[in-house]
Coordinates of C-alpha atoms in Angstrom, one line a residue:
M1 CA 94.3 110.9 76.8
K2 CA 90.7 109.5 77.1
T3 CA 92.0 106.8 79.5
L4 CA 94.0 109.3 81.5
F5 CA 91.0 111.7 81.9
R6 CA 88.9 108.7 83.0
L7 CA 91.5 107.8 85.6
F8 CA 91.4 111.3 87.1
S9 CA 87.6 111.1 87.3
F10 CA 88.3 109.0 90.4
A11 CA 90.3 111.9 92.0
P12 CA 88.8 114.6 94.2
P13 CA 88.0 117.9 92.4
L14 CA 91.0 118.4 90.1
V15 CA 91.0 122.2 89.8
P16 CA 92.0 123.0 93.5
I17 CA 94.6 120.2 93.3
A18 CA 96.1 121.5 90.0
V19 CA 96.1 125.1 91.3
R20 CA 97.8 124.1 94.6
Y21 CA 100.3 121.9 92.8
L22 CA 101.0 124.5 90.1
I23 CA 101.7 127.2 92.7
L24 CA 104.1 125.0 94.7
I25 CA 105.9 123.9 91.5
V26 CA 106.1 127.5 90.1
F27 CA 107.8 128.8 93.3
G28 CA 109.9 125.7 93.6
V29 CA 111.2 126.2 90.0
T30 CA 111.7 129.8 90.7
F31 CA 114.0 129.2 93.7
S32 CA 115.8 126.4 91.8
V33 CA 116.6 128.8 88.9
I34 CA 117.7 131.5 91.4
N35 CA 120.2 129.0 92.8
L36 CA 121.9 128.7 89.5
T37 CA 121.8 132.3 88.4
L38 CA 123.5 133.3 91.6
L39 CA 126.6 131.5 90.3
I40 CA 127.3 134.5 88.1
P41 CA 128.2 137.0 90.9
I42 CA 130.2 134.2 92.6
L43 CA 132.2 133.5 89.5
E44 CA 132.7 137.3 88.9
I45 CA 134.3 137.5 92.3
L46 CA 136.4 134.4 91.8
F47 CA 137.5 135.4 88.3
S48 CA 137.8 139.1 89.3
E49 CA 135.5 140.1 86.5
T50 CA 133.9 143.6 86.5
G51 CA 130.5 142.3 85.5
A52 CA 127.5 144.5 84.8
D53 CA 127.3 148.2 85.8
P54 CA 126.9 148.5 89.6
V55 CA 123.3 149.1 91.0
T56 CA 123.9 152.0 93.3
E57 CA 120.3 152.9 94.1
M58 CA 117.4 150.8 95.5
P59 CA 115.2 150.0 92.4
E60 CA 111.5 150.9 92.4
F61 CA 109.2 148.0 93.2
A62 CA 108.0 146.0 90.2
L63 CA 106.5 142.6 89.8
S64 CA 109.2 141.2 87.7
A65 CA 112.4 139.1 87.7
G66 CA 114.4 142.2 86.8
Y67 CA 113.3 143.9 90.0
L68 CA 114.5 141.0 92.2
R69 CA 117.8 140.8 90.2
D70 CA 118.4 144.6 90.7
V71 CA 117.6 144.4 94.5
F72 CA 120.1 141.5 94.8
Y73 CA 122.8 143.4 92.9
F74 CA 122.1 146.6 94.9
H75 CA 123.0 144.7 98.2
F76 CA 125.7 142.7 96.5
Y77 CA 127.6 145.7 95.3
N78 CA 127.1 147.6 98.6
L79 CA 128.5 144.6 100.5
Q80 CA 131.4 144.3 98.1
A81 CA 132.2 148.0 98.6
D82 CA 131.8 147.9 102.4
R83 CA 133.2 144.4 103.2
G84 CA 135.1 143.5 100.2
A85 CA 134.8 140.5 97.8
M86 CA 134.7 138.0 100.7
G87 CA 131.7 139.7 102.3
A88 CA 129.8 139.7 99.0
L89 CA 130.7 136.1 98.5
K90 CA 129.4 135.1 102.0
F91 CA 126.2 137.1 101.3
T92 CA 125.6 135.3 98.0
C93 CA 126.3 131.9 99.6
V94 CA 123.7 132.6 102.3
I95 CA 121.1 133.5 99.7
I96 CA 121.9 130.3 97.8
V97 CA 121.4 128.2 101.0
I98 CA 118.1 129.9 101.8
S99 CA 116.9 129.5 98.2
V100 CA 117.9 125.8 98.1
V101 CA 116.0 125.1 101.4
L102 CA 112.9 126.9 100.1
A103 CA 113.1 125.2 96.7
N104 CA 113.2 121.7 98.3
I105 CA 110.5 122.5 100.9
L106 CA 108.2 123.6 98.0
K107 CA 109.1 120.5 96.0
Y108 CA 108.3 118.2 98.9
A109 CA 105.0 120.0 99.5
A110 CA 104.2 119.5 95.8
Q111 CA 105.1 115.8 96.1
R112 CA 102.7 115.5 99.0
T113 CA 100.0 116.8 96.7
I114 CA 100.8 114.1 94.2
V115 CA 100.8 111.4 96.9
S116 CA 97.4 112.6 98.2
T117 CA 96.0 112.5 94.7
Q118 CA 97.5 109.0 94.1
S119 CA 96.0 107.6 97.2
F120 CA 92.6 109.1 96.6
V121 CA 92.5 107.8 93.0
M122 CA 93.7 104.3 94.0
R123 CA 91.2 104.0 96.8
N124 CA 88.3 105.0 94.7
L125 CA 89.4 102.9 91.7
R126 CA 89.9 99.8 93.9
E127 CA 86.5 100.2 95.5
T128 CA 84.8 100.8 92.2
L129 CA 86.5 97.7 90.7
F130 CA 85.6 95.5 93.7
N131 CA 82.0 96.7 93.7
K132 CA 81.8 96.0 90.0
L133 CA 83.1 92.4 90.6
M134 CA 80.4 92.0 93.3
Q135 CA 77.7 93.1 90.8
L136 CA 78.8 90.8 88.0
N137 CA 76.8 87.6 87.6
V138 CA 78.2 84.1 88.3
G139 CA 78.7 83.4 84.6
F140 CA 81.3 86.1 84.3
F141 CA 83.6 84.3 86.8
Y142 CA 83.2 81.0 85.0
K143 CA 84.3 82.6 81.7
T144 CA 87.1 84.8 83.1
R145 CA 90.3 83.3 84.5
K146 CA 90.9 84.0 88.1
S147 CA 94.5 84.8 87.4
H148 CA 93.5 87.6 85.1
L149 CA 91.3 89.2 87.8
L150 CA 94.1 88.8 90.4
S151 CA 96.6 90.4 88.0
V152 CA 94.2 93.3 87.3
T153 CA 93.5 93.9 91.0
S154 CA 97.2 93.8 92.0
N155 CA 99.9 94.3 89.3
D156 CA 97.8 96.6 87.1
M157 CA 96.9 98.7 90.1
N158 CA 100.6 99.3 90.9
E159 CA 101.3 100.4 87.3
I160 CA 98.3 102.8 87.4
Q161 CA 99.6 104.2 90.7
N162 CA 102.9 105.0 89.1
A163 CA 101.2 106.4 86.0
I164 CA 99.2 109.0 88.1
A165 CA 102.4 110.5 89.5
S166 CA 104.0 110.4 86.0
S167 CA 101.1 112.2 84.4
L168 CA 101.3 115.1 86.9
T169 CA 105.1 115.2 86.2
I170 CA 104.5 115.4 82.5
V171 CA 101.8 118.1 82.7
F172 CA 103.3 120.4 85.3
R173 CA 106.7 119.9 86.8
D174 CA 109.1 119.0 84.1
P175 CA 107.7 121.3 81.4
L176 CA 107.9 124.2 84.0
F177 CA 111.5 123.4 84.7
L178 CA 112.3 123.3 81.0
I179 CA 110.5 126.5 80.3
A180 CA 112.1 128.3 83.2
Y181 CA 115.6 127.2 82.2
A182 CA 114.9 128.2 78.6
V183 CA 113.7 131.6 79.6
V184 CA 116.7 132.3 81.8
L185 CA 119.1 131.1 79.0
F186 CA 117.3 133.2 76.4
N187 CA 117.7 136.3 78.6
M188 CA 121.4 135.5 78.9
S189 CA 122.0 134.9 75.2
P190 CA 119.1 134.6 72.7
Q191 CA 121.6 133.6 69.9
L192 CA 123.3 130.9 71.9
T193 CA 119.9 129.6 73.3
L194 CA 118.3 129.2 69.9
F195 CA 121.4 127.3 68.7
S196 CA 121.3 125.0 71.8
L197 CA 117.6 124.1 71.3
L198 CA 118.1 122.7 67.8
V199 CA 118.7 119.2 69.3
L200 CA 115.3 119.0 71.0
P201 CA 113.2 118.0 68.0
I202 CA 115.6 115.1 67.4
A203 CA 115.3 113.8 70.9
V204 CA 111.5 114.1 71.0
G205 CA 111.2 112.1 67.7
I206 CA 113.4 109.3 68.9
I207 CA 111.7 109.0 72.3
S208 CA 108.2 109.0 70.7
L209 CA 109.3 105.9 68.7
L210 CA 110.3 104.2 71.9
V211 CA 107.0 105.0 73.6
R212 CA 104.9 103.5 70.8
A213 CA 106.9 100.2 71.0
L214 CA 106.7 100.2 74.7
R215 CA 102.9 100.3 74.9
R216 CA 102.6 97.3 72.6
H217 CA 105.1 95.3 74.7
A218 CA 103.5 96.4 78.0
H219 CA 100.1 94.8 77.0
R220 CA 101.9 91.6 76.2
A221 CA 103.8 91.6 79.5
Q222 CA 100.6 92.0 81.5
V223 CA 98.9 89.0 79.7
L224 CA 101.9 86.8 80.4
L225 CA 102.1 87.9 84.0
S226 CA 98.4 86.9 84.3
N227 CA 99.2 83.5 83.0
L228 CA 102.0 83.1 85.5
I229 CA 99.7 84.0 88.4
G230 CA 97.2 81.5 87.0
I231 CA 99.7 78.6 87.1
I232 CA 100.8 79.5 90.6
D233 CA 97.1 79.6 91.7
E234 CA 96.4 76.2 90.1
V235 CA 99.4 74.6 91.6
V236 CA 98.7 75.9 95.1
S237 CA 95.1 74.8 94.9
G238 CA 95.9 71.4 93.5
I239 CA 99.2 70.6 95.1
R240 CA 98.1 67.1 96.1
V241 CA 97.2 66.2 92.6
V242 CA 100.6 67.5 91.4
K243 CA 102.4 65.4 94.0
I244 CA 100.5 62.2 93.6
F245 CA 100.9 62.2 89.8
R246 CA 104.6 63.2 90.0
A247 CA 103.8 66.2 87.7
E248 CA 106.4 68.5 89.1
K249 CA 108.5 68.3 85.9
Y250 CA 105.5 69.1 83.7
I251 CA 104.4 72.0 85.9
N252 CA 108.0 73.3 86.1
K253 CA 108.3 73.2 82.4
K254 CA 105.0 74.9 81.8
F255 CA 105.9 77.6 84.4
S256 CA 109.4 78.0 82.9
E257 CA 108.0 78.6 79.4
Q258 CA 105.6 81.3 80.5
N259 CA 108.2 82.8 82.8
N260 CA 110.8 82.9 80.1
A261 CA 108.3 84.5 77.7
H262 CA 107.5 87.1 80.3
R263 CA 111.3 87.7 80.9
K264 CA 111.9 88.4 77.2
V265 CA 109.0 90.9 77.0
F266 CA 109.8 92.5 80.3
K267 CA 113.5 92.8 79.2
R268 CA 112.4 94.6 76.0
I269 CA 110.2 97.0 78.1
L270 CA 113.1 97.8 80.5
N271 CA 115.6 98.2 77.7
R272 CA 113.3 100.7 75.9
T273 CA 112.5 102.4 79.2
N274 CA 116.2 102.7 80.1
L275 CA 117.2 103.7 76.6
S276 CA 115.2 107.0 76.7
S277 CA 117.4 108.4 79.5
P278 CA 120.8 107.7 77.8
I279 CA 119.5 109.1 74.5
S280 CA 118.3 112.3 76.0
E281 CA 121.5 112.6 78.1
T282 CA 123.8 111.8 75.1
L283 CA 122.0 114.3 72.9
G284 CA 122.2 116.9 75.7
I285 CA 125.9 116.4 76.2
I286 CA 126.5 116.6 72.4
A287 CA 124.6 119.9 72.5
V288 CA 126.7 121.1 75.4
V289 CA 129.9 120.4 73.4
F290 CA 128.6 122.3 70.4
I291 CA 127.5 125.2 72.7
V292 CA 131.0 125.3 74.2
L293 CA 132.5 125.5 70.7
Y294 CA 130.0 128.0 69.4
G295 CA 129.9 130.1 72.5
G296 CA 133.6 129.9 73.0
S297 CA 134.2 131.2 69.4
L298 CA 131.9 134.2 70.2
I299 CA 133.9 135.0 73.3
L300 CA 137.3 134.5 71.7
S301 CA 136.3 136.6 68.7
E302 CA 134.9 139.2 71.1
A303 CA 131.7 139.4 69.1
A304 CA 129.1 142.0 70.0
G305 CA 126.7 140.7 72.7
A306 CA 129.0 137.8 73.6
L307 CA 128.8 136.6 77.2
T308 CA 131.4 137.2 79.8
G309 CA 133.4 134.2 81.0
S310 CA 131.3 133.9 84.2
E311 CA 128.1 134.2 82.3
F312 CA 129.2 131.6 79.8
V313 CA 130.1 129.1 82.5
T314 CA 126.7 129.7 84.2
F315 CA 125.0 129.3 80.8
I316 CA 126.6 125.9 80.4
I317 CA 125.7 124.8 83.9
I318 CA 122.1 125.9 83.6
Y319 CA 121.8 124.2 80.2
S320 CA 123.2 121.0 81.6
Q321 CA 120.4 121.1 84.2
I322 CA 117.9 120.9 81.4
L323 CA 119.0 117.3 81.0
T324 CA 117.5 116.3 84.4
P325 CA 113.9 117.3 83.7
A326 CA 114.4 116.1 80.1
K327 CA 115.4 112.6 81.3
S328 CA 112.7 112.7 84.0
L329 CA 110.1 113.6 81.3
A330 CA 111.2 110.8 79.0
K331 CA 111.0 108.3 81.9
A332 CA 107.6 109.6 83.0
V333 CA 106.2 109.2 79.5
T334 CA 107.3 105.5 79.4
T335 CA 105.9 104.9 82.9
L336 CA 102.6 106.6 81.9
Q337 CA 102.3 104.4 78.8
R338 CA 102.7 101.2 80.9
G339 CA 100.1 102.6 83.3
L340 CA 97.6 103.4 80.6
V341 CA 97.9 99.8 79.3
S342 CA 97.0 98.6 82.8
A343 CA 94.2 101.2 83.1
D344 CA 92.7 99.8 79.9
R345 CA 92.6 96.3 81.4
V346 CA 90.9 97.6 84.6
F347 CA 88.4 99.6 82.6
A348 CA 87.6 96.6 80.4
V349 CA 86.4 94.9 83.6
L350 CA 84.5 98.0 84.7
D351 CA 82.9 98.2 81.3
T352 CA 81.7 94.6 81.4
E353 CA 78.0 94.5 81.0
T354 CA 76.2 92.7 83.8
E355 CA 74.1 90.0 82.2
I356 CA 71.8 89.7 85.1
K357 CA 70.1 93.1 85.5
E358 CA 67.2 94.3 87.6
K359 CA 64.3 96.0 85.8
E360 CA 63.9 99.7 86.6
N361 CA 60.7 99.1 88.6
A362 CA 61.7 95.7 90.0
I363 CA 59.4 94.6 92.9
E364 CA 60.3 92.9 96.2
L365 CA 59.7 89.1 95.9
P366 CA 56.9 88.1 98.4
A367 CA 57.6 85.3 100.8
L368 CA 57.0 81.9 99.3
Q369 CA 53.4 80.7 99.9
Q370 CA 52.6 78.1 97.3
S371 CA 55.2 76.9 94.8
I372 CA 58.1 77.4 92.4
Q373 CA 57.2 76.9 88.8
L374 CA 59.4 76.3 85.7
E375 CA 57.4 77.0 82.5
N376 CA 59.0 75.8 79.2
V377 CA 62.5 76.7 80.6
S378 CA 65.4 76.4 78.2
F379 CA 68.9 77.5 78.7
A380 CA 71.9 77.6 76.4
Y381 CA 75.5 78.3 77.3
N382 CA 77.7 79.5 74.4
M383 CA 75.0 78.5 71.9
E384 CA 75.0 75.0 73.3
A385 CA 71.6 73.9 74.7
V386 CA 71.8 72.7 78.3
L387 CA 68.1 72.6 79.2
K388 CA 65.2 72.1 76.8
D389 CA 61.6 73.0 77.5
V390 CA 61.6 72.0 81.2
N391 CA 58.3 72.2 83.0
L392 CA 58.3 71.6 86.7
T393 CA 56.3 72.6 89.8
I394 CA 58.0 72.5 93.3
P395 CA 55.3 72.9 96.0
K396 CA 56.2 74.8 99.2
G397 CA 57.7 72.6 101.9
K398 CA 58.5 69.7 99.5
T399 CA 61.8 68.2 98.6
I400 CA 62.6 67.8 94.9
A401 CA 65.6 65.8 93.9
L402 CA 67.4 66.3 90.5
V403 CA 69.2 63.2 89.3
G404 CA 70.9 62.2 86.1
Q405 CA 74.2 61.5 84.5
S406 CA 77.0 64.2 84.4
G407 CA 76.1 66.9 81.9
A408 CA 72.3 66.2 82.1
G409 CA 71.7 69.8 83.4
K410 CA 71.0 69.2 87.1
T411 CA 73.3 71.9 88.5
T412 CA 72.3 74.3 85.7
L413 CA 68.6 74.0 86.6
A414 CA 69.4 74.5 90.3
N415 CA 71.4 77.7 89.4
L416 CA 68.5 79.2 87.4
I417 CA 66.2 79.3 90.4
P418 CA 68.2 81.9 92.4
R419 CA 68.8 83.7 89.1
F420 CA 72.5 83.1 88.9
Y421 CA 71.7 82.9 85.2
D422 CA 68.7 84.0 83.2
V423 CA 66.7 81.5 81.2
T424 CA 67.1 81.6 77.4
K425 CA 63.4 80.8 77.0
G426 CA 60.5 80.4 79.3
R427 CA 59.9 81.6 82.9
I428 CA 60.7 80.8 86.5
L429 CA 57.9 81.8 88.8
I430 CA 57.6 82.0 92.5
D431 CA 53.9 82.1 93.5
G432 CA 53.2 83.3 90.0
V433 CA 55.8 86.1 90.0
D434 CA 58.6 86.0 87.5
V435 CA 61.9 86.2 89.3
R436 CA 63.1 88.6 86.5
D437 CA 60.6 91.1 87.7
C438 CA 62.0 91.1 91.3
T439 CA 65.0 92.7 92.9
L440 CA 67.9 90.4 93.1
S441 CA 68.3 91.0 96.9
S442 CA 64.8 89.9 97.6
V443 CA 65.3 86.7 95.5
Y444 CA 68.6 85.9 97.3
A445 CA 67.0 86.7 100.7
Q446 CA 64.7 83.7 100.4
M447 CA 67.3 81.2 99.4
S448 CA 70.5 79.5 100.6
M449 CA 72.8 76.9 99.1
V450 CA 75.0 74.2 100.3
A451 CA 77.3 72.9 97.6
Q452 CA 79.9 70.1 97.2
E453 CA 82.8 72.5 97.4
Q454 CA 82.0 75.0 100.1
M455 CA 83.6 78.5 100.0
L456 CA 84.9 79.2 103.5
F457 CA 86.9 82.3 104.3
N458 CA 90.1 82.9 106.1
D459 CA 88.4 84.0 109.3
T460 CA 87.0 82.7 112.5
V461 CA 84.4 79.9 112.8
Y462 CA 82.0 82.5 114.2
S463 CA 82.5 84.9 111.3
N464 CA 82.0 82.1 108.7
I465 CA 78.7 81.1 110.2
V466 CA 77.4 84.6 110.6
F467 CA 78.7 85.5 107.1
G468 CA 76.7 88.4 105.6
L469 CA 74.0 88.4 108.3
E470 CA 73.3 91.2 110.8
N471 CA 71.7 91.4 114.2
V472 CA 72.8 87.9 115.1
T473 CA 73.4 86.8 118.7
E474 CA 75.9 84.3 119.9
D475 CA 73.1 82.1 121.1
D476 CA 71.7 82.1 117.5
V477 CA 75.1 81.0 116.2
V478 CA 75.5 78.2 118.7
H479 CA 71.9 77.0 118.0
A480 CA 72.6 76.8 114.3
A481 CA 75.9 74.9 114.9
K482 CA 74.1 72.4 117.0
I483 CA 71.4 71.8 114.4
A484 CA 74.3 71.3 111.9
N485 CA 76.1 68.8 114.1
A486 CA 79.0 71.2 114.2
H487 CA 79.0 72.5 117.8
G488 CA 80.9 69.4 119.1
F489 CA 84.0 69.8 116.9
I490 CA 83.9 73.6 117.2
T491 CA 84.1 73.5 121.0
E492 CA 87.1 71.1 120.8
M493 CA 89.1 73.6 118.7
E494 CA 91.8 75.6 120.6
D495 CA 89.8 78.9 120.5
G496 CA 86.3 77.5 120.0
Y497 CA 84.1 79.7 117.8
E498 CA 87.0 82.3 117.6
T499 CA 89.4 79.8 115.9
N500 CA 90.7 80.9 112.5
I501 CA 90.0 78.1 110.0
G502 CA 92.7 79.1 107.5
D503 CA 92.5 79.8 103.8
Q504 CA 89.4 78.2 102.3
G505 CA 88.9 76.4 105.6
N506 CA 92.0 74.2 105.1
R507 CA 92.3 73.5 108.9
L508 CA 89.0 71.6 108.7
S509 CA 88.2 68.2 107.4
G510 CA 85.7 67.8 104.5
G511 CA 82.9 66.8 106.8
Q512 CA 83.6 69.7 109.1
K513 CA 83.6 72.2 106.2
Q514 CA 80.2 70.9 105.1
R515 CA 78.7 71.1 108.6
L516 CA 80.0 74.6 109.0
A517 CA 78.4 75.6 105.7
I518 CA 75.1 73.9 106.8
A519 CA 75.3 75.9 110.1
R520 CA 75.6 79.1 107.9
A521 CA 72.5 78.1 106.0
V522 CA 70.6 77.2 109.2
L523 CA 71.3 80.6 110.6
K524 CA 70.0 82.4 107.5
N525 CA 66.8 80.3 107.8
P526 CA 65.9 80.4 104.1
A527 CA 62.5 79.5 102.7
I528 CA 64.1 77.8 99.7
L529 CA 67.2 75.6 100.1
I530 CA 69.4 74.3 97.3
L531 CA 71.7 71.4 97.9
D532 CA 74.2 70.7 95.2
E533 CA 75.7 67.3 95.8
A534 CA 76.5 68.3 99.3
T535 CA 77.6 64.9 100.5
S536 CA 79.2 63.4 97.3
A537 CA 82.8 64.0 98.3
L538 CA 82.6 62.7 101.9
D539 CA 83.5 59.4 103.5
T540 CA 80.8 57.2 105.0
E541 CA 81.1 58.5 108.6
S542 CA 81.3 62.1 107.6
E543 CA 78.4 61.6 105.2
K544 CA 76.2 60.3 108.1
L545 CA 76.9 63.3 110.2
V546 CA 76.4 65.7 107.3
Q547 CA 73.2 63.9 106.2
D548 CA 71.8 64.1 109.7
A549 CA 72.6 67.9 109.7
L550 CA 71.0 68.2 106.2
T551 CA 67.9 66.4 107.4
N552 CA 67.6 68.9 110.3
L553 CA 68.1 71.8 107.9
M554 CA 65.5 70.6 105.3
K555 CA 62.7 70.4 107.8
N556 CA 59.8 72.6 106.8
R557 CA 61.7 74.0 103.8
T558 CA 61.3 73.9 100.1
C559 CA 64.4 72.0 99.0
I560 CA 66.0 71.4 95.6
V561 CA 68.6 68.6 95.9
V562 CA 71.1 67.9 93.2
A563 CA 72.0 64.3 94.0
H564 CA 74.9 62.1 93.0
R565 CA 74.5 59.4 95.7
L566 CA 70.9 58.2 95.1
S567 CA 70.8 56.7 98.5
T568 CA 70.6 60.2 100.0
I569 CA 67.4 61.2 98.2
Q570 CA 65.2 58.1 98.5
H571 CA 62.8 59.9 100.8
A572 CA 62.4 62.9 98.5
D573 CA 58.8 63.9 97.8
Q574 CA 59.6 64.0 94.0
I575 CA 62.6 62.8 92.0
I576 CA 63.2 64.4 88.7
V577 CA 65.3 62.5 86.2
L578 CA 67.2 64.6 83.6
E579 CA 68.8 63.3 80.5
K580 CA 70.4 65.6 77.9
G581 CA 68.6 68.7 79.3
S582 CA 65.1 67.2 79.4
I583 CA 63.0 65.6 82.0
V584 CA 62.5 62.0 81.1
E585 CA 61.1 60.6 84.4
Q586 CA 59.6 62.0 87.6
G587 CA 58.0 60.4 90.7
T588 CA 58.9 59.0 94.1
H589 CA 61.7 56.5 94.6
A590 CA 59.3 53.6 94.7
E591 CA 57.4 54.7 91.6
L592 CA 60.5 55.2 89.5
T593 CA 62.1 52.0 90.6
A594 CA 58.9 50.1 89.6
K595 CA 59.1 51.7 86.1
N596 CA 62.4 50.0 85.5
G597 CA 63.6 53.0 83.4
V598 CA 66.5 55.5 83.5
Y599 CA 66.3 56.0 87.3
K600 CA 66.3 52.2 87.9
K601 CA 69.4 51.9 85.7
L602 CA 71.2 54.6 87.7
C603 CA 70.3 52.9 90.9
D604 CA 71.6 49.6 89.6
L605 CA 74.9 51.2 88.6
Q606 CA 75.4 52.5 92.1
Y607 CA 74.5 49.2 93.7
L608 CA 77.1 47.5 91.4
E609 CA 79.7 49.9 92.8

């Protein structure tokens, strides 16, 4: 129930919604019951039964069902006396048609209330979840499978949407139908009604067992579905690798295993879901059979208080109608359980603590004037040390290159400066101000990044360059593209700057993607620029174009360059050589080459290539 209440915290004020829905359902149920009770006078006419004593005078007004019944029978008997049985039959049929129309109009209006509540909850929940994802630090996305997040934001949301409607059904609609039918039956024959309700505790007990098993299987099914989405995502992203290594058979087997496991769990869920309805219907039919036997024996024995034939038939029909809300209630309970499992998965993301937090009185980071300093910086990931007591000063306007073998900590160090992660020990200062004392927005505002694998969006060239920036003119965009050596190929595209570049920019070459990313960084005009192996994946011609663009971008900026190709950083003001998380050498290219140390060995290895 805690999960359900939390779900409805995303809805508009619930009291007005509940009151409106309750009023509509109460009147809808009332007219539905009237439809069935009107069968009694129709059957009396058809079976030529006398029925109850005629109501010859208009009853005095009273706010009760008895008043409405007496008013009907007053007109019914008058019509029967004036126009005969056929006239009374026509009158009753007209009342039934009116009642049916009103009942269904009210049910539809109630359903619109559910839809309105559903849409409101889903909109707010999706926005809250997406905003939470935007607040989480970079480390969360490295630790969490993308397929899990895709499953949470798509499949789980659908299950929650169904659960919202089911919860309102469970709380209001079906219980009201059951109560209304039970009241009518009790008024018709208390003895027969009590006998007929003996089967209900048995049905409730069996269905509750099914629900407990269903929730366990629903959680397992969601996990397996997440794995399937993960495999599809990996294959779509790495289809070239799959093809070139002839790995279709391996991938198909892997997918088939997960898919079959999901099929088995999903089959169990559907079997248990579908079982609840036959059980309730079977028990209901069995109850009807016993009611026919018991009620028939009372009528045949002419016991005191026994129903007439028309009343008994109506009693059976109304009791059979209890099966519909009973089955609906059983189905709603199982749907709700599946939705609550999905809601728990969504709330697990919403409850994830953001590791990178702003202090309550965080300050705005002033514009860089002097230097960036790393003081005794250490960083560990999952208890494994990545950086150890790093001390480094990066003067304003200088280019610092980070080199070393894979796993030396180059990219980690670069990611610490914009505070994608927080240091485990030590401080990162910008003009003497600890970045942890500043607002994240003011830290990000001074920085930009160009990485090896650029994230471009399924949008136009123009939108990808302007990405996230406001008050930008078309001339600014073109100027940035020219600095990035991108204007030429952009103007050659079919729609120029308005050309859609496809998912992750797949309509562009590697060099074009990089130059577009550089144009984006140029337009932002950051004081601090981080280049993470921005040219390592390019061919020689593309590298030359991109390197020229980077040279333009790096002018008069403070640059931190993570380098794989050492030829691209020979003109850096300072080269920092990292090994196993520690700085082992630093100096210019000429100084480090002369030392004949780690850097020289790295250069020699690349020359041998």
